[in-house]
Short mmCIF file of C-alpha atoms in Angstrom, two decimals:
data_model
loop_
_atom_site.label_atom_id
_atom_site.label_comp_id
_atom_site.label_asym_id
_atom_site.label_seq_id
_atom_site.Cartn_x
_atom_site.Cartn_y
_atom_site.Cartn_z
CA MET W 1 -26.78 64.74 -32.26
CA SER W 2 -27.87 68.12 -31.26
CA LYS W 3 -25.27 70.99 -30.96
CA GLY W 4 -27.37 72.56 -28.29
CA THR W 5 -30.49 74.56 -27.67
CA VAL W 6 -31.19 78.05 -29.05
CA VAL W 7 -33.82 80.45 -27.97
CA LEU W 8 -34.70 82.47 -31.11
CA ALA W 9 -36.50 85.83 -30.76
CA TYR W 10 -39.13 85.03 -33.50
CA SER W 11 -41.64 87.22 -35.30
CA GLY W 12 -43.19 84.89 -37.71
CA GLY W 13 -41.82 86.95 -40.59
CA LEU W 14 -39.51 85.81 -43.43
CA ASP W 15 -36.15 86.63 -41.70
CA THR W 16 -36.62 84.81 -38.46
CA SER W 17 -38.47 81.92 -40.12
CA CYS W 18 -35.36 81.50 -42.38
CA ILE W 19 -33.16 81.68 -39.31
CA LEU W 20 -35.24 78.97 -37.67
CA VAL W 21 -34.79 76.62 -40.59
CA TRP W 22 -31.11 77.44 -40.85
CA LEU W 23 -30.49 76.70 -37.22
CA LYS W 24 -32.36 73.43 -37.49
CA GLU W 25 -30.25 72.48 -40.54
CA GLU W 26 -27.07 73.34 -38.60
CA GLY W 27 -28.03 70.82 -35.96
CA TYR W 28 -29.55 73.01 -33.12
CA ASP W 29 -32.74 72.47 -31.16
CA VAL W 30 -34.70 75.70 -31.59
CA ILE W 31 -37.17 77.25 -29.06
CA THR W 32 -38.97 80.21 -30.54
CA TYR W 33 -40.03 83.17 -28.41
CA LEU W 34 -42.59 85.75 -29.49
CA ALA W 35 -43.04 88.92 -27.37
CA ASN W 36 -46.35 90.71 -27.36
CA ILE W 37 -45.40 94.41 -26.68
CA GLY W 38 -48.39 95.86 -28.42
CA GLN W 39 -47.68 95.29 -32.12
CA VAL W 40 -50.43 94.09 -34.36
CA GLU W 41 -49.70 90.40 -34.85
CA ASP W 42 -51.49 87.08 -35.42
CA PHE W 43 -49.69 85.16 -32.68
CA ASP W 44 -51.66 81.95 -33.27
CA ALA W 45 -50.60 81.88 -36.94
CA ALA W 46 -46.98 82.64 -35.87
CA LYS W 47 -47.01 79.85 -33.47
CA LYS W 48 -48.39 77.30 -35.94
CA LYS W 49 -45.70 78.51 -38.47
CA ALA W 50 -42.90 77.98 -36.00
CA GLU W 51 -44.17 74.56 -35.14
CA SER W 52 -44.49 73.59 -38.81
CA LEU W 53 -40.88 74.72 -39.39
CA GLY W 54 -39.62 72.48 -36.61
CA ALA W 55 -39.53 74.61 -33.41
CA LYS W 56 -39.10 72.36 -30.32
CA LYS W 57 -41.24 74.81 -28.13
CA VAL W 58 -43.00 78.05 -28.77
CA PHE W 59 -43.31 80.71 -26.12
CA ILE W 60 -45.68 83.64 -26.61
CA GLU W 61 -45.26 86.17 -23.85
CA ASP W 62 -47.48 89.14 -23.09
CA LEU W 63 -45.08 91.85 -21.95
CA ARG W 64 -47.31 94.84 -22.47
CA ALA W 65 -47.97 95.81 -18.93
CA GLU W 66 -44.35 95.53 -17.82
CA PHE W 67 -43.16 97.29 -20.93
CA VAL W 68 -45.22 100.27 -20.00
CA GLU W 69 -44.50 100.34 -16.21
CA GLU W 70 -40.81 99.31 -16.22
CA PHE W 71 -39.54 100.82 -19.43
CA ILE W 72 -41.83 103.43 -20.99
CA TRP W 73 -42.60 105.14 -17.61
CA PRO W 74 -38.92 105.71 -16.71
CA SER W 75 -38.49 107.19 -20.27
CA VAL W 76 -41.40 109.54 -19.66
CA GLN W 77 -39.86 110.61 -16.33
CA ALA W 78 -36.58 111.29 -17.99
CA SER W 79 -38.19 113.23 -20.94
CA ALA W 80 -36.00 110.93 -22.91
CA ILE W 81 -35.50 112.12 -26.49
CA TYR W 82 -32.55 111.27 -28.78
CA GLU W 83 -30.95 114.04 -30.82
CA ASP W 84 -33.82 116.34 -29.96
CA ARG W 85 -36.51 114.49 -31.94
CA TYR W 86 -36.60 110.79 -31.52
CA LEU W 87 -38.68 109.38 -28.61
CA LEU W 88 -36.75 106.05 -28.58
CA GLY W 89 -39.65 103.72 -29.23
CA THR W 90 -37.48 100.94 -30.67
CA SER W 91 -34.70 101.43 -28.21
CA VAL W 92 -36.91 101.16 -25.19
CA ALA W 93 -38.45 97.92 -26.27
CA ARG W 94 -35.28 96.03 -26.78
CA PRO W 95 -34.29 95.53 -23.15
CA CYS W 96 -37.78 94.45 -22.29
CA ILE W 97 -37.81 91.77 -25.14
CA ALA W 98 -34.30 90.56 -24.54
CA ARG W 99 -34.71 90.29 -20.72
CA ARG W 100 -37.61 87.76 -21.10
CA GLN W 101 -35.61 85.93 -23.85
CA ILE W 102 -32.71 85.41 -21.35
CA GLN W 103 -35.24 84.29 -18.69
CA ILE W 104 -36.51 81.62 -20.99
CA ALA W 105 -33.02 80.56 -21.98
CA ARG W 106 -32.04 80.05 -18.43
CA GLN W 107 -35.31 78.23 -17.63
CA GLU W 108 -34.80 75.91 -20.62
CA GLY W 109 -31.19 75.32 -20.16
CA ALA W 110 -30.24 76.82 -23.44
CA GLN W 111 -26.74 77.63 -24.29
CA TYR W 112 -27.53 80.07 -27.17
CA VAL W 113 -29.90 82.82 -28.10
CA SER W 114 -30.58 84.21 -31.57
CA HIS W 115 -32.29 87.29 -33.11
CA GLY W 116 -33.05 88.71 -36.54
CA ALA W 117 -31.42 92.11 -36.04
CA THR W 118 -29.14 93.15 -38.97
CA GLY W 119 -25.47 93.82 -38.55
CA LYS W 120 -25.69 97.46 -39.71
CA GLY W 121 -28.47 98.41 -37.27
CA ASN W 122 -28.52 99.39 -33.59
CA ASP W 123 -30.66 96.51 -32.51
CA GLN W 124 -28.02 93.86 -32.79
CA ILE W 125 -26.02 95.81 -30.16
CA ARG W 126 -29.14 96.40 -28.02
CA PHE W 127 -30.06 92.72 -27.97
CA GLU W 128 -26.58 91.42 -27.39
CA LEU W 129 -25.57 93.90 -24.71
CA THR W 130 -28.69 92.93 -22.75
CA CYS W 131 -28.05 89.26 -23.27
CA TYR W 132 -24.48 89.40 -22.07
CA ALA W 133 -25.35 91.65 -19.17
CA LEU W 134 -28.02 89.34 -17.84
CA TYR W 135 -26.44 85.93 -18.94
CA PRO W 136 -22.76 86.33 -19.47
CA GLU W 137 -22.18 82.70 -20.30
CA VAL W 138 -24.64 82.68 -23.23
CA GLN W 139 -23.56 82.66 -26.83
CA VAL W 140 -25.38 84.73 -29.35
CA THR W 141 -25.89 83.38 -32.92
CA PRO W 142 -26.65 86.56 -34.87
CA TRP W 143 -27.59 85.96 -38.26
CA SER W 144 -37.20 95.62 -40.73
CA MET W 145 -40.25 97.21 -39.96
CA ASP W 146 -40.37 97.32 -36.14
CA ALA W 147 -43.61 97.88 -34.18
CA ASN W 148 -44.57 97.93 -30.53
CA LEU W 149 -46.98 99.48 -28.19
CA MET W 150 -44.98 102.72 -27.97
CA HIS W 151 -44.34 103.42 -31.66
CA ILE W 152 -43.79 102.02 -35.09
CA SER W 153 -40.85 102.61 -37.40
CA HIS W 154 -40.78 102.36 -41.20
CA ALA W 155 -38.73 103.04 -44.21
CA PRO W 156 -41.39 104.10 -46.89
CA ALA W 157 -43.50 107.08 -45.75
CA GLY W 158 -46.66 105.41 -47.13
CA LEU W 159 -46.74 102.79 -44.41
CA TYR W 160 -48.13 104.87 -41.54
CA LEU W 161 -50.24 102.50 -39.43
CA MET W 162 -50.72 104.05 -36.07
CA THR W 163 -51.81 107.62 -37.03
CA LYS W 164 -54.06 109.26 -39.45
CA SER W 165 -52.74 111.95 -41.75
CA PRO W 166 -53.25 115.30 -40.08
CA GLU W 167 -55.05 116.50 -43.19
CA ASP W 168 -57.65 113.68 -42.64
CA ALA W 169 -57.84 114.02 -38.92
CA PRO W 170 -61.06 115.32 -37.20
CA ASN W 171 -61.85 119.00 -37.57
CA SER W 172 -62.40 119.44 -33.88
CA PRO W 173 -59.92 118.66 -31.06
CA ASP W 174 -60.13 116.13 -28.35
CA VAL W 175 -59.36 117.61 -24.89
CA LEU W 176 -57.66 115.40 -22.38
CA GLU W 177 -56.65 115.76 -18.78
CA ILE W 178 -53.64 113.67 -17.65
CA GLU W 179 -52.84 113.24 -13.93
CA PHE W 180 -49.29 112.61 -12.80
CA LYS W 181 -47.86 111.20 -9.54
CA LYS W 182 -44.08 111.12 -9.12
CA GLY W 183 -43.63 111.89 -12.77
CA VAL W 184 -45.78 109.00 -14.16
CA PRO W 185 -49.30 109.26 -15.40
CA ILE W 186 -51.81 107.67 -13.15
CA LYS W 187 -55.06 108.69 -14.91
CA VAL W 188 -56.19 110.12 -18.24
CA THR W 189 -59.65 111.56 -18.75
CA HIS W 190 -61.46 112.76 -21.92
CA VAL W 191 -62.86 116.02 -20.62
CA LYS W 192 -65.96 116.13 -22.82
CA GLU W 193 -66.94 112.41 -22.75
CA GLY W 194 -65.86 111.85 -19.09
CA LYS W 195 -64.17 108.60 -20.11
CA SER W 196 -61.18 107.70 -17.85
CA LYS W 197 -58.38 105.14 -17.87
CA ASP W 198 -56.32 104.51 -14.74
CA THR W 199 -54.06 101.53 -15.30
CA PRO W 200 -50.69 101.95 -16.98
CA LEU W 201 -51.47 99.87 -20.02
CA ASP W 202 -54.97 101.33 -20.54
CA ILE W 203 -53.58 104.86 -20.14
CA PHE W 204 -50.98 104.38 -22.71
CA SER W 205 -53.27 102.57 -25.18
CA TYR W 206 -55.85 105.29 -24.83
CA LEU W 207 -53.33 108.03 -25.56
CA ASN W 208 -52.13 106.02 -28.57
CA GLU W 209 -55.71 105.95 -29.79
CA MET W 210 -56.37 109.64 -29.22
CA GLY W 211 -53.02 110.66 -30.77
CA GLY W 212 -53.37 108.40 -33.71
CA ARG W 213 -56.86 109.70 -34.37
CA HIS W 214 -55.36 113.22 -34.74
CA GLY W 215 -52.09 112.36 -36.54
CA VAL W 216 -49.91 113.19 -33.59
CA GLY W 217 -46.37 111.94 -33.29
CA ARG W 218 -45.08 111.50 -36.95
CA ILE W 219 -41.41 112.35 -37.62
CA ASP W 220 -39.01 111.77 -40.54
CA ILE W 221 -35.49 112.24 -39.46
CA VAL W 222 -31.82 111.42 -40.08
CA GLU W 223 -30.21 110.04 -36.95
CA ASN W 224 -26.71 108.99 -35.88
CA ARG W 225 -26.51 105.29 -35.27
CA PHE W 226 -24.30 103.98 -32.48
CA ILE W 227 -22.22 102.02 -35.02
CA GLY W 228 -21.05 105.20 -36.78
CA MET W 229 -23.41 105.86 -39.69
CA LYS W 230 -26.39 108.11 -40.34
CA SER W 231 -29.71 106.51 -41.20
CA ARG W 232 -33.16 107.75 -42.05
CA GLY W 233 -36.06 106.82 -39.79
CA ILE W 234 -39.71 107.47 -40.15
CA TYR W 235 -41.48 107.02 -36.82
CA GLU W 236 -45.02 107.19 -35.23
CA THR W 237 -45.14 107.75 -31.50
CA PRO W 238 -48.69 109.19 -30.78
CA GLY W 239 -49.08 108.34 -27.06
CA GLY W 240 -45.49 108.92 -26.38
CA THR W 241 -45.57 112.42 -27.96
CA ILE W 242 -48.59 113.46 -25.89
CA LEU W 243 -46.95 112.26 -22.67
CA TYR W 244 -43.70 113.96 -23.50
CA HIS W 245 -45.45 117.41 -23.78
CA ALA W 246 -47.72 116.82 -20.70
CA HIS W 247 -44.85 115.64 -18.50
CA LEU W 248 -42.60 118.45 -19.54
CA ASP W 249 -45.34 120.95 -18.60
CA ILE W 250 -46.11 119.51 -15.07
CA GLU W 251 -42.38 118.97 -14.36
CA THR W 252 -41.54 122.60 -15.15
CA PHE W 253 -44.47 123.67 -12.90
CA THR W 254 -43.37 121.70 -9.91
CA MET W 255 -39.53 121.18 -10.02
CA ASP W 256 -36.88 123.44 -8.55
CA ARG W 257 -34.96 125.31 -11.19
CA GLU W 258 -31.54 124.05 -10.28
CA VAL W 259 -32.71 120.45 -9.75
CA ARG W 260 -34.27 120.59 -13.20
CA ARG W 261 -31.05 121.79 -14.85
CA ILE W 262 -29.26 118.77 -13.45
CA LYS W 263 -32.11 116.46 -14.40
CA GLN W 264 -32.13 117.78 -17.94
CA GLY W 265 -28.51 116.80 -18.34
CA LEU W 266 -29.22 113.32 -16.91
CA GLY W 267 -32.12 112.99 -19.26
CA VAL W 268 -29.84 113.59 -22.32
CA LYS W 269 -27.27 111.01 -20.95
CA PHE W 270 -30.14 108.50 -20.30
CA ALA W 271 -31.39 108.88 -23.86
CA GLU W 272 -28.02 108.21 -25.28
CA MET W 273 -27.47 105.08 -23.10
CA LEU W 274 -30.93 103.84 -23.98
CA TYR W 275 -30.30 104.44 -27.70
CA ASN W 276 -27.01 102.62 -27.56
CA GLY W 277 -28.26 99.62 -25.70
CA PHE W 278 -26.91 100.26 -22.19
CA TRP W 279 -30.12 99.88 -20.13
CA TYR W 280 -28.63 97.16 -17.92
CA SER W 281 -25.29 98.95 -17.44
CA PRO W 282 -24.41 100.22 -13.86
CA GLU W 283 -24.19 103.81 -15.10
CA CYS W 284 -27.68 103.64 -16.63
CA GLU W 285 -29.13 102.14 -13.43
CA PHE W 286 -27.51 105.02 -11.48
CA VAL W 287 -28.98 107.66 -13.89
CA ARG W 288 -32.40 106.07 -13.69
CA HIS W 289 -32.20 106.19 -9.84
CA CYS W 290 -31.23 109.87 -9.96
CA ILE W 291 -34.09 110.76 -12.36
CA ASP W 292 -36.56 108.87 -10.33
CA LYS W 293 -35.50 110.81 -7.20
CA SER W 294 -36.05 114.00 -9.14
CA GLN W 295 -39.64 113.16 -9.80
CA GLU W 296 -40.81 113.09 -6.17
CA ARG W 297 -42.61 116.43 -6.52
CA VAL W 298 -43.82 116.05 -10.05
CA GLU W 299 -47.55 115.59 -9.55
CA GLY W 300 -50.70 117.30 -10.71
CA LYS W 301 -52.95 117.57 -13.70
CA VAL W 302 -52.35 118.86 -17.18
CA GLN W 303 -55.07 119.61 -19.68
CA LEU W 304 -54.26 119.56 -23.39
CA SER W 305 -55.98 119.24 -26.76
CA VAL W 306 -54.82 117.00 -29.64
CA PHE W 307 -55.65 118.41 -33.08
CA LYS W 308 -54.32 118.07 -36.68
CA GLY W 309 -51.03 116.53 -35.65
CA GLN W 310 -50.29 118.84 -32.72
CA VAL W 311 -50.41 118.90 -28.90
CA TYR W 312 -51.57 122.02 -27.34
CA ILE W 313 -51.14 122.59 -23.52
CA LEU W 314 -54.30 124.31 -22.08
CA GLY W 315 -53.49 124.48 -18.46
CA ARG W 316 -52.16 122.75 -15.32
CA GLU W 317 -52.72 122.49 -11.59
CA SER W 318 -50.71 120.85 -8.75
CA PRO W 319 -50.64 120.75 -4.95
CA LYS W 320 -46.77 120.87 -5.32
CA SER W 321 -46.78 123.96 -7.61
CA LEU W 322 -43.86 126.26 -7.26
CA TYR W 323 -45.68 129.06 -9.21
CA ASN W 324 -46.94 132.00 -7.14
CA GLU W 325 -49.03 134.38 -9.21
CA ASP W 326 -49.05 137.14 -6.52
CA LEU W 327 -45.34 136.90 -6.12
CA VAL W 328 -44.62 137.05 -9.82
CA SER W 329 -47.07 139.86 -10.58
CA MET W 330 -45.68 143.29 -11.46
CA ASP W 331 -48.76 144.90 -9.89
CA VAL W 332 -49.00 143.07 -6.48
CA GLN W 333 -46.25 143.66 -3.89
CA GLY W 334 -47.74 141.48 -1.12
CA ASP W 335 -45.27 140.12 1.33
CA TYR W 336 -42.37 140.19 -1.10
CA ASP W 337 -39.11 141.50 0.43
CA PRO W 338 -36.63 142.41 -2.43
CA CYS W 339 -33.77 141.93 0.06
CA ASP W 340 -34.85 138.58 1.63
CA ALA W 341 -32.66 135.69 2.58
CA SER W 342 -31.92 134.82 -0.97
CA GLY W 343 -29.50 137.69 -1.08
CA PHE W 344 -30.97 139.03 -4.33
CA ILE W 345 -31.71 142.80 -4.46
CA LYS W 346 -34.67 144.13 -6.48
CA ILE W 347 -33.36 145.30 -9.76
CA ASN W 348 -35.50 148.55 -10.02
CA ALA W 349 -34.80 149.62 -6.41
CA VAL W 350 -32.61 152.61 -5.75
CA SER W 351 -29.05 151.62 -6.48
CA LEU W 352 -26.63 151.29 -3.66
CA PRO W 353 -23.12 152.88 -3.73
CA GLY W 354 -20.94 151.26 -6.29
CA GLN W 355 -23.95 149.86 -8.30
CA LEU W 356 -25.13 150.95 -11.68
CA PRO W 357 -28.71 152.35 -11.69
CA ALA W 358 -31.29 149.98 -13.04
CA SER W 359 -32.70 150.55 -16.49
CA PRO W 360 -36.22 152.17 -16.35
CA GLY W 361 -39.09 149.76 -16.77
CA ILE W 362 -37.25 146.53 -15.69
#
């Protein structure tokens, strides 16, 4: 007699295949679920393997478009980066994967969900916090190279898959123009070739292609895991790295200084919550709402080049620009009033009583 039904987040690899067999031996009916979030995977072969090992049903879900629009784009808006270097490629995928797993569990009347994340890693926490947030009654049966559309993570440095070595990259740059609206990219154009992409999935996939071609987005870091230990990570995030630099440039160009200071703090908080698995928490929902509000004026175009592992900003334009070349120029006075309503007094003006004289040349 069956002990109940388990929805297993399945990859087709050794770990989750062993879990499938073990769950069957323990008396559970097992439904396997494979999420396509952009990783290179033979999904047909994985399905056949799951069926041969006794899976009751196999779900293969294409989540790539919603992964970009609902999870990567908010991370771009936030300029989300953990401990100053990690662009959170694994972290941002987990709430997307686990959400669909819970939807399947509810749909199929399953009492349990299972995953292959190890006990010493962050992913066990990320999966389980999402599961309990979206389906409090569910029980988790917990028992890696990780890859998705945004990035890939490894242990050995010789396993780079998304990016060429910068030494082997082309000897001439590719120049791209990225157009933003409300802080998210709406179009990318190859300036020389005239090729354009204008859907979220196509934009991100093309930036991955261009960044990978030039060896952009490789890092080797030691990070602080949520569970209290340091770990080494080697990551490739080509498209995400390009977008991080481009978004930062257009945001600075269009956003009020004081708003941006607050938004920067929210971005750091968002990155911590995302890394630690709190995407579906009320506090993370609140922070995402505030960040989204901050992006209302963030629109325009950024031109950049990718070359030998680097992203170089070449220029930007925006109808919402807060930059005024005449106002900032030291050579043009224009209509600038040094004692306008802002209350600031021009530093190199004649000092008033009780003020120190300004230093020459300021």
